[in-house]
mmCIF file of C-alpha atoms and ligand atoms in Angstrom:
data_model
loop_
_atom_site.group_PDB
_atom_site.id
_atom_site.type_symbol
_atom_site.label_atom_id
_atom_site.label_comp_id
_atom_site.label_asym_id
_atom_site.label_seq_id
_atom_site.Cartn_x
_atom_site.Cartn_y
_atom_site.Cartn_z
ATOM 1 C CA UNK A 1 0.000 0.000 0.000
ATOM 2 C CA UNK A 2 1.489 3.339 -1.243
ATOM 3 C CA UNK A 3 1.990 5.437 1.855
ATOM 4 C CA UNK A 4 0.859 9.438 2.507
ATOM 5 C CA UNK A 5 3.919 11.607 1.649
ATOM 6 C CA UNK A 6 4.343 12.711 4.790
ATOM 7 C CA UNK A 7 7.421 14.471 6.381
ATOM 8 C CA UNK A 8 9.571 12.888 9.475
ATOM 9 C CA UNK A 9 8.797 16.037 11.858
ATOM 10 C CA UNK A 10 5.015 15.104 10.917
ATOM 11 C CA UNK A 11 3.808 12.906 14.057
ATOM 12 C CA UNK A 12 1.804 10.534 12.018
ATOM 13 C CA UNK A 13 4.673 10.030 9.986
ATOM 14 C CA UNK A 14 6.090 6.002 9.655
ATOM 15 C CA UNK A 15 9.724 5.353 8.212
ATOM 16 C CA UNK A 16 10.205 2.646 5.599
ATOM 17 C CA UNK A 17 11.706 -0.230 6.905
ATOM 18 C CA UNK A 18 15.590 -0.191 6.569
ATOM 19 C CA UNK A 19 15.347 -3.357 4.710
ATOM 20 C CA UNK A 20 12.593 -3.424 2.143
ATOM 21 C CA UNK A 21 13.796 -5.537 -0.545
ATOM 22 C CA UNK A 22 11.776 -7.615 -3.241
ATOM 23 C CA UNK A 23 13.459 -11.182 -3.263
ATOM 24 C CA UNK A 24 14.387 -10.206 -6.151
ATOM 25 C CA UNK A 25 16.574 -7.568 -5.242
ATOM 26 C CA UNK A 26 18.082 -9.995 -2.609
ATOM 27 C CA UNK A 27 19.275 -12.422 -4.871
ATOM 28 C CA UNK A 28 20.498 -10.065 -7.356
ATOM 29 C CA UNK A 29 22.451 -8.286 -4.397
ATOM 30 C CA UNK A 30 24.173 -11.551 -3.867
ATOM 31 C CA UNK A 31 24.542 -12.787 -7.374
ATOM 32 C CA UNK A 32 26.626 -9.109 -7.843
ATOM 33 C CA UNK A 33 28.706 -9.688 -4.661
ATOM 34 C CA UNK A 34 29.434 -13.369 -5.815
ATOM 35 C CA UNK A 35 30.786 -11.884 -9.363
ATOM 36 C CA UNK A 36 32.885 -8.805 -7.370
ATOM 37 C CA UNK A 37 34.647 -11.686 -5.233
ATOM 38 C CA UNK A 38 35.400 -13.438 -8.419
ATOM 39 C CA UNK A 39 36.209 -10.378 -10.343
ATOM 40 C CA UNK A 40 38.749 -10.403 -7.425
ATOM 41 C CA UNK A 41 39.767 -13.678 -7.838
ATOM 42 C CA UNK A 42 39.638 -17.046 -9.954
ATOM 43 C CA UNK A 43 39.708 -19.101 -7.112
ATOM 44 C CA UNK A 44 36.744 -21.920 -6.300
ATOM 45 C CA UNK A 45 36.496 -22.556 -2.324
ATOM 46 C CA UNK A 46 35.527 -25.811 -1.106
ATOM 47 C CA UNK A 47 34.833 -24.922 2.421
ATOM 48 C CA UNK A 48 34.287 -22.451 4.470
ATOM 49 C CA UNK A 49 35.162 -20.876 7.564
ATOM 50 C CA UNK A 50 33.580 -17.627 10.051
ATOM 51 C CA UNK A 51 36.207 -16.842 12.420
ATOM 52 C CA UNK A 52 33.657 -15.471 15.598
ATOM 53 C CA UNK A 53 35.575 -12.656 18.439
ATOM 54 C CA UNK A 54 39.088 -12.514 18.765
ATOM 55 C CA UNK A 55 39.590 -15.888 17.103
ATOM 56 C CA UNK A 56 40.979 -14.156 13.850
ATOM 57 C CA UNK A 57 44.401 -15.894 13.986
ATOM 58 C CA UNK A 58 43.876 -19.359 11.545
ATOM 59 C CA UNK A 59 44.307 -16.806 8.944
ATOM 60 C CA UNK A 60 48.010 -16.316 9.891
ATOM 61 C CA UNK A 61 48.230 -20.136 8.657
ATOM 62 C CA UNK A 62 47.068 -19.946 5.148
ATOM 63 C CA UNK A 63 48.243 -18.987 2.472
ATOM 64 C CA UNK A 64 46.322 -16.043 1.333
ATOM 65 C CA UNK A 65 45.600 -15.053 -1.829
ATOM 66 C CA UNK A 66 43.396 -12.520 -1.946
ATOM 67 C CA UNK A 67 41.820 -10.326 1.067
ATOM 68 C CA UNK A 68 38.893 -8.129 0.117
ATOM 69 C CA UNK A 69 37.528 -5.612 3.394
ATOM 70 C CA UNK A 70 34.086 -6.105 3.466
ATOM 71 C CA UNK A 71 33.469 -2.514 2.668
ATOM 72 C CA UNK A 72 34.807 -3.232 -0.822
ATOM 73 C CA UNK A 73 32.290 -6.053 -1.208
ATOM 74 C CA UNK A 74 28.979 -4.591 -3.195
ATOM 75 C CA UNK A 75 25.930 -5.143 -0.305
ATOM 76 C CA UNK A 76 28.052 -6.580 2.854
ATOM 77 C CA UNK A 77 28.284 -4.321 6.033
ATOM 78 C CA UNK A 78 31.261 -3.976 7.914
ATOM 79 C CA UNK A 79 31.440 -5.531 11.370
ATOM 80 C CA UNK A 80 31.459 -3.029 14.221
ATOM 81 C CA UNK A 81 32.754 -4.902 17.056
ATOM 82 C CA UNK A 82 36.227 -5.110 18.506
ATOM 83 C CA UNK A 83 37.932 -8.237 17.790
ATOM 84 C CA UNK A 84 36.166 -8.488 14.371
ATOM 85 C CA UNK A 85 38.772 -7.587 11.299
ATOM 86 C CA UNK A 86 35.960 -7.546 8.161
ATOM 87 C CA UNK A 87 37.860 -9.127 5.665
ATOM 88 C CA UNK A 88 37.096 -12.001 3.198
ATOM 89 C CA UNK A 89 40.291 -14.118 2.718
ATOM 90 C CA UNK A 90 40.397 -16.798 -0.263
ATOM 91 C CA UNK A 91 43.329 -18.896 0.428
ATOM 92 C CA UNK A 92 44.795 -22.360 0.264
ATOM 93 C CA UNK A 93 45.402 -24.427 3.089
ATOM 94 C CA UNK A 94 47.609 -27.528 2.202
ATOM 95 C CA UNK A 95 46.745 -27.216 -1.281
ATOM 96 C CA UNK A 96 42.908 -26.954 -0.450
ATOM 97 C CA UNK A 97 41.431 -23.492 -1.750
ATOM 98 C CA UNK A 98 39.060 -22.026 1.015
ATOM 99 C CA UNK A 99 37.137 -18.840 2.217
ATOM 100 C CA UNK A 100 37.487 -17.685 5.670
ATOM 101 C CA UNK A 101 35.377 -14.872 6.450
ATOM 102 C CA UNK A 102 37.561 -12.643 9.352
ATOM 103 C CA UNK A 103 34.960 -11.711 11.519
ATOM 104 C CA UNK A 104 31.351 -11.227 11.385
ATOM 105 C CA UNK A 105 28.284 -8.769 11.548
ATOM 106 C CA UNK A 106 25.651 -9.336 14.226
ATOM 107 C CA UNK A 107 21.859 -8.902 15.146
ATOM 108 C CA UNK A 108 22.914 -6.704 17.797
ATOM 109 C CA UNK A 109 24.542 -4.526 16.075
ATOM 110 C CA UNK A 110 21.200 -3.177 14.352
ATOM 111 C CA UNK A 111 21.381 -4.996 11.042
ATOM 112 C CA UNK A 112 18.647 -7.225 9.612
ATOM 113 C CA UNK A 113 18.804 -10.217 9.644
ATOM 114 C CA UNK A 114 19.374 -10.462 4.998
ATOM 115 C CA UNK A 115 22.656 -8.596 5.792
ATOM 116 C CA UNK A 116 23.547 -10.468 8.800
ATOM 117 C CA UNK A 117 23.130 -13.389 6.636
ATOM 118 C CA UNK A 118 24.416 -11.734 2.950
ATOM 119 C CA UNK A 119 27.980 -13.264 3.419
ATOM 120 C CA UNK A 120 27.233 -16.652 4.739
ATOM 121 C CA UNK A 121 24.861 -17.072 1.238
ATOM 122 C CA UNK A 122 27.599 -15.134 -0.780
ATOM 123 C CA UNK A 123 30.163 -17.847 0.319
ATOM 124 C CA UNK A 124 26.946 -20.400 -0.236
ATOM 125 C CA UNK A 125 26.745 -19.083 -4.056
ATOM 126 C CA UNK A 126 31.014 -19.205 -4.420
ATOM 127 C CA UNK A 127 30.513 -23.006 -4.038
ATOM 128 C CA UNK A 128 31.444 -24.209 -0.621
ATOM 129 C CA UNK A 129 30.895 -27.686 -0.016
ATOM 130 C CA UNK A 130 30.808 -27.224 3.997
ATOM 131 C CA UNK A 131 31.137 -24.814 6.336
ATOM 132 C CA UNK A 132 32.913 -24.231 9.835
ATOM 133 C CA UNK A 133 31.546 -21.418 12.098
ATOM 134 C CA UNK A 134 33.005 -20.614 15.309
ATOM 135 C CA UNK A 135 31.947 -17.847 17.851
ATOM 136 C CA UNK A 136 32.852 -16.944 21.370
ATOM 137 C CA UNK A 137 30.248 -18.540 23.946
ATOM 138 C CA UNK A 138 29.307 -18.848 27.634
ATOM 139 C CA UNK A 139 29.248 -22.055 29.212
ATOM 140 C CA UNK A 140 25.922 -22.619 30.790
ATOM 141 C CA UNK A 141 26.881 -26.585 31.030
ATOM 142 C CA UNK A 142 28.683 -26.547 34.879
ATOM 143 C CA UNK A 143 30.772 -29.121 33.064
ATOM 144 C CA UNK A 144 32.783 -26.669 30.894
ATOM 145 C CA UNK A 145 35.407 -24.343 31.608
ATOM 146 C CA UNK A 146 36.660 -21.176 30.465
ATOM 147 C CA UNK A 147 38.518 -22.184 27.456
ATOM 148 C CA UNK A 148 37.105 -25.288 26.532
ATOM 149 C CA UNK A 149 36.428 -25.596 22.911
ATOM 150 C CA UNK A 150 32.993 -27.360 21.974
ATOM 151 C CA UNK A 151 31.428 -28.586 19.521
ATOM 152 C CA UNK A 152 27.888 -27.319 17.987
ATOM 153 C CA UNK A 153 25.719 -30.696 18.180
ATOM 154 C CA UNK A 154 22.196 -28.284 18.059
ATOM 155 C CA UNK A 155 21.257 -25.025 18.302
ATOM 156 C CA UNK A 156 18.234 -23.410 20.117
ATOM 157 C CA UNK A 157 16.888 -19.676 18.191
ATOM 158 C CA UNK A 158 15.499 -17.536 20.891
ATOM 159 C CA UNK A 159 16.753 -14.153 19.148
ATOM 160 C CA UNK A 160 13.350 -13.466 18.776
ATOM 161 C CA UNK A 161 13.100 -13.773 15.535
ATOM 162 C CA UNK A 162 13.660 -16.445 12.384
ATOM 163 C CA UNK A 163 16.371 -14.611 9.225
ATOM 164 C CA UNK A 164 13.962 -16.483 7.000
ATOM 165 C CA UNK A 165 11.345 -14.073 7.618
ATOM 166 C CA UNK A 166 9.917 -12.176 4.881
ATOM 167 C CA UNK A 167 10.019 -13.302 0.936
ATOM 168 C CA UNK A 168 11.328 -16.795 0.313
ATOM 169 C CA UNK A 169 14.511 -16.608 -2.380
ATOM 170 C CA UNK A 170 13.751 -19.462 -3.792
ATOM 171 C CA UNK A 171 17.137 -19.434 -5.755
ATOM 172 C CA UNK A 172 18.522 -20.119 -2.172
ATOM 173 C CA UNK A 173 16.198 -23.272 -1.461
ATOM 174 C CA UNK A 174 12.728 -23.813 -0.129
ATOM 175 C CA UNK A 175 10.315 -21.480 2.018
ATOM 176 C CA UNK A 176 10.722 -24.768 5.289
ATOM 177 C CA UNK A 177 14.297 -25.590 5.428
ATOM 178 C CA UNK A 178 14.529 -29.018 7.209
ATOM 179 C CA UNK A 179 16.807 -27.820 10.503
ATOM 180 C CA UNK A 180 17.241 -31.946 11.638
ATOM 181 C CA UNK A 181 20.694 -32.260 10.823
ATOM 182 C CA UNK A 182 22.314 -28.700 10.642
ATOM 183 C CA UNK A 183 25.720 -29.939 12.175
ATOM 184 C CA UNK A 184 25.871 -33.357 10.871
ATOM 185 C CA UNK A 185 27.219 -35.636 13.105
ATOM 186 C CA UNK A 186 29.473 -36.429 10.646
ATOM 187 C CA UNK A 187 31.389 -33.587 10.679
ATOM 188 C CA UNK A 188 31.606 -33.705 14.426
ATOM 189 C CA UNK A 189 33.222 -37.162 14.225
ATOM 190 C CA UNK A 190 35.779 -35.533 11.947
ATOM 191 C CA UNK A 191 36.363 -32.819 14.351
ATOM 192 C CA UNK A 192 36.280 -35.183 17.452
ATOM 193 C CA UNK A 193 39.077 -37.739 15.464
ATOM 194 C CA UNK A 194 41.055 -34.252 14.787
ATOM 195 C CA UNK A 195 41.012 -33.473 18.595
ATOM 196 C CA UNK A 196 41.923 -36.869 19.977
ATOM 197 C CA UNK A 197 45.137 -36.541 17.418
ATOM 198 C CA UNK A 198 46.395 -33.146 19.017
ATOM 199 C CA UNK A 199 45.130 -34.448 22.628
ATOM 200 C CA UNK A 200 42.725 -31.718 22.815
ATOM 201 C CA UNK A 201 40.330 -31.981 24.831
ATOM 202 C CA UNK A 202 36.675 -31.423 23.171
ATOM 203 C CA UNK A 203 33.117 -30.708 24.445
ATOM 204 C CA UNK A 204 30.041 -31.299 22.838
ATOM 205 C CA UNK A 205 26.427 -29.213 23.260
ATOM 206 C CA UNK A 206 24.034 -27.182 22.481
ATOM 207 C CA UNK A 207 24.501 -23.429 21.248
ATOM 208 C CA UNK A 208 21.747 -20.955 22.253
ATOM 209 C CA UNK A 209 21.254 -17.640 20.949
ATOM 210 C CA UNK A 210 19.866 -14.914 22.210
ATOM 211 C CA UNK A 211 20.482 -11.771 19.963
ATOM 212 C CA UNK A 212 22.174 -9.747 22.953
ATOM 213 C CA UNK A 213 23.827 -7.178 23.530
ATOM 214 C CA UNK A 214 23.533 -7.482 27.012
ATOM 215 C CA UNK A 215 24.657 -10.872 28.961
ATOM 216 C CA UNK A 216 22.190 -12.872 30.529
ATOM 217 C CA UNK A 217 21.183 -12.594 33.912
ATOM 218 C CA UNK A 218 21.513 -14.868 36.328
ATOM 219 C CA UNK A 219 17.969 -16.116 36.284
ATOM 220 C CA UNK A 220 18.207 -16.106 32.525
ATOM 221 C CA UNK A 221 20.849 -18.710 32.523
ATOM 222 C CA UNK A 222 18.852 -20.621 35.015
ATOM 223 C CA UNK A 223 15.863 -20.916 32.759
ATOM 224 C CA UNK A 224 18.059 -21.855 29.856
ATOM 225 C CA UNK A 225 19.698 -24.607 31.333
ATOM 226 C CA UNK A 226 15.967 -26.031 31.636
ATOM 227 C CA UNK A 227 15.572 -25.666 28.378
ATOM 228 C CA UNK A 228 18.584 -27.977 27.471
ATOM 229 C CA UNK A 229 21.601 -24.997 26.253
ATOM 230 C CA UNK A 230 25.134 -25.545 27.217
ATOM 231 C CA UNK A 231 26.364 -22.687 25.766
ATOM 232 C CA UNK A 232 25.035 -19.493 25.125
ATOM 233 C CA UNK A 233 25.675 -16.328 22.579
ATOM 234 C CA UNK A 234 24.723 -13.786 20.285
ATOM 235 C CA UNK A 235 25.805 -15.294 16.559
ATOM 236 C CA UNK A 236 25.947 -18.026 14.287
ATOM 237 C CA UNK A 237 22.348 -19.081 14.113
ATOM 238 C CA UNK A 238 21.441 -17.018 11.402
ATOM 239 C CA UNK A 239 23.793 -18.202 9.469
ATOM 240 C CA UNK A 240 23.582 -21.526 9.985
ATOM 241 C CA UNK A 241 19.892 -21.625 9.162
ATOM 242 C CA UNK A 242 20.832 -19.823 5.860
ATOM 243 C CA UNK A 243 23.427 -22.384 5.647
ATOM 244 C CA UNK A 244 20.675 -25.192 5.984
ATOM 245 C CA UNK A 245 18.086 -23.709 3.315
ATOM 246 C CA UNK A 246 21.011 -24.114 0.642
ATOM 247 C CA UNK A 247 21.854 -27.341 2.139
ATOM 248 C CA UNK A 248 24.889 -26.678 3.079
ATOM 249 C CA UNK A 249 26.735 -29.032 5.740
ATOM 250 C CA UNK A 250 27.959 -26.987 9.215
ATOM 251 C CA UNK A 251 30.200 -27.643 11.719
ATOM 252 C CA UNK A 252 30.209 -25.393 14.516
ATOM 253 C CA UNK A 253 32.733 -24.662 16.688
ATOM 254 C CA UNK A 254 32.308 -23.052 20.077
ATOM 255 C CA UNK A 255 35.144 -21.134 22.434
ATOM 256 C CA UNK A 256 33.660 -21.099 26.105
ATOM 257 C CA UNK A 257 35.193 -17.723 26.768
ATOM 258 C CA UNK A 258 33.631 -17.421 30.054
ATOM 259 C CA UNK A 259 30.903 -19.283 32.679
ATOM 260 C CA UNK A 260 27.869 -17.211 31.640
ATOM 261 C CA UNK A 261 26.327 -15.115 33.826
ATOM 262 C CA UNK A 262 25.768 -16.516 37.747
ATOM 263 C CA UNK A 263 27.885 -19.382 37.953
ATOM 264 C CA UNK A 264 30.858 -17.684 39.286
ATOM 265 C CA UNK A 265 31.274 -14.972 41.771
ATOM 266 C CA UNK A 266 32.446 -12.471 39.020
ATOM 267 C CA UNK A 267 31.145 -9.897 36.340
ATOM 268 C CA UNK A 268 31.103 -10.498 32.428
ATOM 269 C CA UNK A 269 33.126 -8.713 30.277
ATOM 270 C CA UNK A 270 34.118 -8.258 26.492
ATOM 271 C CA UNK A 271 37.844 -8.416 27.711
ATOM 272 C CA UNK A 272 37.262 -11.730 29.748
ATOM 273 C CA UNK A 273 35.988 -13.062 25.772
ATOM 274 C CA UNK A 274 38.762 -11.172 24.327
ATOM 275 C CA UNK A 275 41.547 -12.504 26.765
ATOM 276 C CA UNK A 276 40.113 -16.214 26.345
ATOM 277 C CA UNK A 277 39.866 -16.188 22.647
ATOM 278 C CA UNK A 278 43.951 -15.010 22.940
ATOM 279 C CA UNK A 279 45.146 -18.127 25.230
ATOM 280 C CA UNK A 280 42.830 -21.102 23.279
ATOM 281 C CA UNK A 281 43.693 -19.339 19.736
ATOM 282 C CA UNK A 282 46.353 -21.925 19.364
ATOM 283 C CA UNK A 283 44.455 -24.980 20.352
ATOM 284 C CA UNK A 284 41.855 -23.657 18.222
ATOM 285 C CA UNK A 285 43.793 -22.669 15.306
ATOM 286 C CA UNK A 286 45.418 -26.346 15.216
ATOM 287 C CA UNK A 287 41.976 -27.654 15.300
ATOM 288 C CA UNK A 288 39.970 -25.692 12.632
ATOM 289 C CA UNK A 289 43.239 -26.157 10.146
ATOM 290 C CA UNK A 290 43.045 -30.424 11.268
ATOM 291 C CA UNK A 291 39.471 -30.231 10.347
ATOM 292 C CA UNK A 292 39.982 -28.073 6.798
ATOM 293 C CA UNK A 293 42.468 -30.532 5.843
ATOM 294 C CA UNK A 294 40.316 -33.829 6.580
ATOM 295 C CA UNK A 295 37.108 -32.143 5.289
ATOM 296 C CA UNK A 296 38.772 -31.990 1.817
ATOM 297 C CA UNK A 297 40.717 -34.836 2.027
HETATM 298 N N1 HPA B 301 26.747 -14.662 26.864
HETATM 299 C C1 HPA B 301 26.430 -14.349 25.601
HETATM 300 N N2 HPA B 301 27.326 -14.250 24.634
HETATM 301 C C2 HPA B 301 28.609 -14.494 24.939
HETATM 302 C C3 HPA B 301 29.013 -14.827 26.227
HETATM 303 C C4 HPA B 301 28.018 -14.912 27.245
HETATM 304 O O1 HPA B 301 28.302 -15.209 28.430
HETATM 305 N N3 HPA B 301 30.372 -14.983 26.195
HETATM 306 C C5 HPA B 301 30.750 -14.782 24.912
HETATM 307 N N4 HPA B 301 29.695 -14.474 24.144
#
C-alpha cells in the first residue's frame, strides 16, 4: 500500500523499513557480490570458515591469496565490534582453496537479519561444499570451563526472531528448510578424530542464541539450562539456518570464553571473551586447520 507523503517532523509520519527488498533484489544483491569476489579472484572454495571474536588468527596459517575488506564487497556491512577484522580471505590451506570470512556482523549490532546473513549465502553461491563457524560462547553446562572448545551438536533460536522471515529466495532453497541435521554428526566425528590426534580436549552441546547485547542474567541462565543450552551467545544461528536452506553441511565450533552469567562470583566482560579467545587461539587454530584438511581430504 502506497503510503501518505508525509514528512519525518510530521507525528503521524512512519519510516520505511531499513530493509525493504523484493526477493528479487536480494538475490540479485548476492549474485553481484558473488561476481565482485570473483572479479577479485579465480579461485573456487571448497569450504568455508567464520572466524567469531578474537579468534581471527587461523588466517596467519594460510596462504592467502586474496583479502577483500568487506566494505569493498557490493551489499556486505562492515562488522562493528572489537575483535572483528571484516575481511574475506580466499586462500589455500595444504593445497585446499578455502574462504574464511575474518569476523562477522551481528543482530545486535542493528542490522537485519538479509545482511547479517548476505555473506554466509555469498560464500553459499562461491561453491562451498561445507562450512565451519566458530563464535565466542558462555558455558551454561557446569561441566565446561573457560577455554574449553565445543562442539555445535544443536542449536536453540530464541533471538526473537527467524532470518527467514519475509520473501522466500527461492534461488537459495525452499520457504521450510529441514533444521534436523544442521551440524551433521558427521562432521563432528571428523572434528572429534582431529582433537583426539592433538590431545585436545573437546566438548560437545548445544549453542543458544539470544540476539544480545547485554549478557544474561543470572535467572536467565537458570531458565536456559531447563531448556537444554550448554552454551550461550549472540551469533551463528542465522547463518547456519541460511546455511541449511542451501543445504549446506555446518560444523560449529564453540570457544567457552567465560561461565555465563551466575555461575561464578564475578562480572562479564568483552575483555574476559577477548583474553580467552587469545590463550585457546592456538588450540583452536590447530583444530579448525586439522578439520579443513580432513574435510577436503
Ligand atoms: N553470553 C552471551 N554471549 C557471549 C558470552 C556470554 O556469556 N560470552 C561470549 N559471548
Amino acid at each position: 500500500m502506497q503510503q501518505p507523503n508525509r514528512q519525518p517532523t510530521d507525528p503521524r509520519y512512519t519510516p520505511p523499513s531499513k530493509f525493504v527488498q523484493t526477493r528479487k533484489q536480494m538475490i540479485e544483491a548476492i549474485n553481484e557480490a558473488v561476481r565482485f569476489v570473483r572479479s577479485r579472484s579465480s579461485m573456487q572454495p571448497r569450504v568455508g570458515v567464520i572466524l567469531g571474536s578474537g579468534l581471527g588468527d587461523v588466517v596467519d596459517a594460510l596462504e592467502v591469496e586474496t583479502a577483500i575488506p568487506y566494505s569493498e564487497i557490493p551489499g556486505a556491512r562492515a562488522s562493528t565490534v572489537v575483535g572483528h577484522q571484516g575481511r574475506m580471505i580466499l586462500a589455500h590451506v595444504q593445497g585446499t582453496p578455502v574462504v574464511v570470512m575474518q569476523g562477522r556482523i551481528h543482530f545486535y549490532e542493528g542490522y537485519e537479519m538479509a545482511e547479517v546473513m548476505f555473506l554466509s549465502r555469498v560464500i553459499g553461491r562461491l561453491g562451498i561444499e561445507k562450512l565451519i563457524v566458530t563464535n565466542a560462547a558462555g558455558g551454561i553446562n557446569t561441566k565446561f570451563q573457560a577455554g574449553d572448545l565445543m562442539l555445535i551438536s544443536d542449536h536453540i533460536n530464541m533471538m526473537g526472531m527467524n532470518p527467514l522471515r519475509g520473501p522466500n529466495i527461492d534461488d537459495l532453497g525452499v520457504r521450510f528448510p529441514d533444521m534436523s541435521e544442521a551440524y551433521p554428526e558427521s562432521l563432528r566425528d571428523i572434528a572429534k578424530d582431529v582433537a583426539r590426534e592433538l590431545g585436545q580436549l573437546i566438548q560437545e552441546g548445544v549453542y543458544l542464541a539470544l540476539s544480545g547485547p547485554s549478557y544474561e542474567t543470572p535467572a536467565e541462565i537458570r531458565a536456559l539450562r531447563h531448556l537444554g543450552a550448554d552454551a550461550v551467545g549472540m551469533s551463528t544461528v542465522p547463518e547456519v539456518i541460511a546455511m541449511s536452506q542451501m543445504q549446506i553441511p555446518v560444523l560449529g565450533i564453540s570457544c567457552i570464553t567465560n561461565m555465563a552469567a551466575g555461575i561464578l562470583k564475578q562480572k562479564l566482560t568483552h575483555q574476559e571473551v577477548m583474553d580467552t579467545t587469545a590463550r585457546v587461539q592456538k588450540d583452536f587454530t590447530a583444530l579448525v586447520l586439522g578439520c579443513l584438511q580432513r574435510f577436503t581430504a
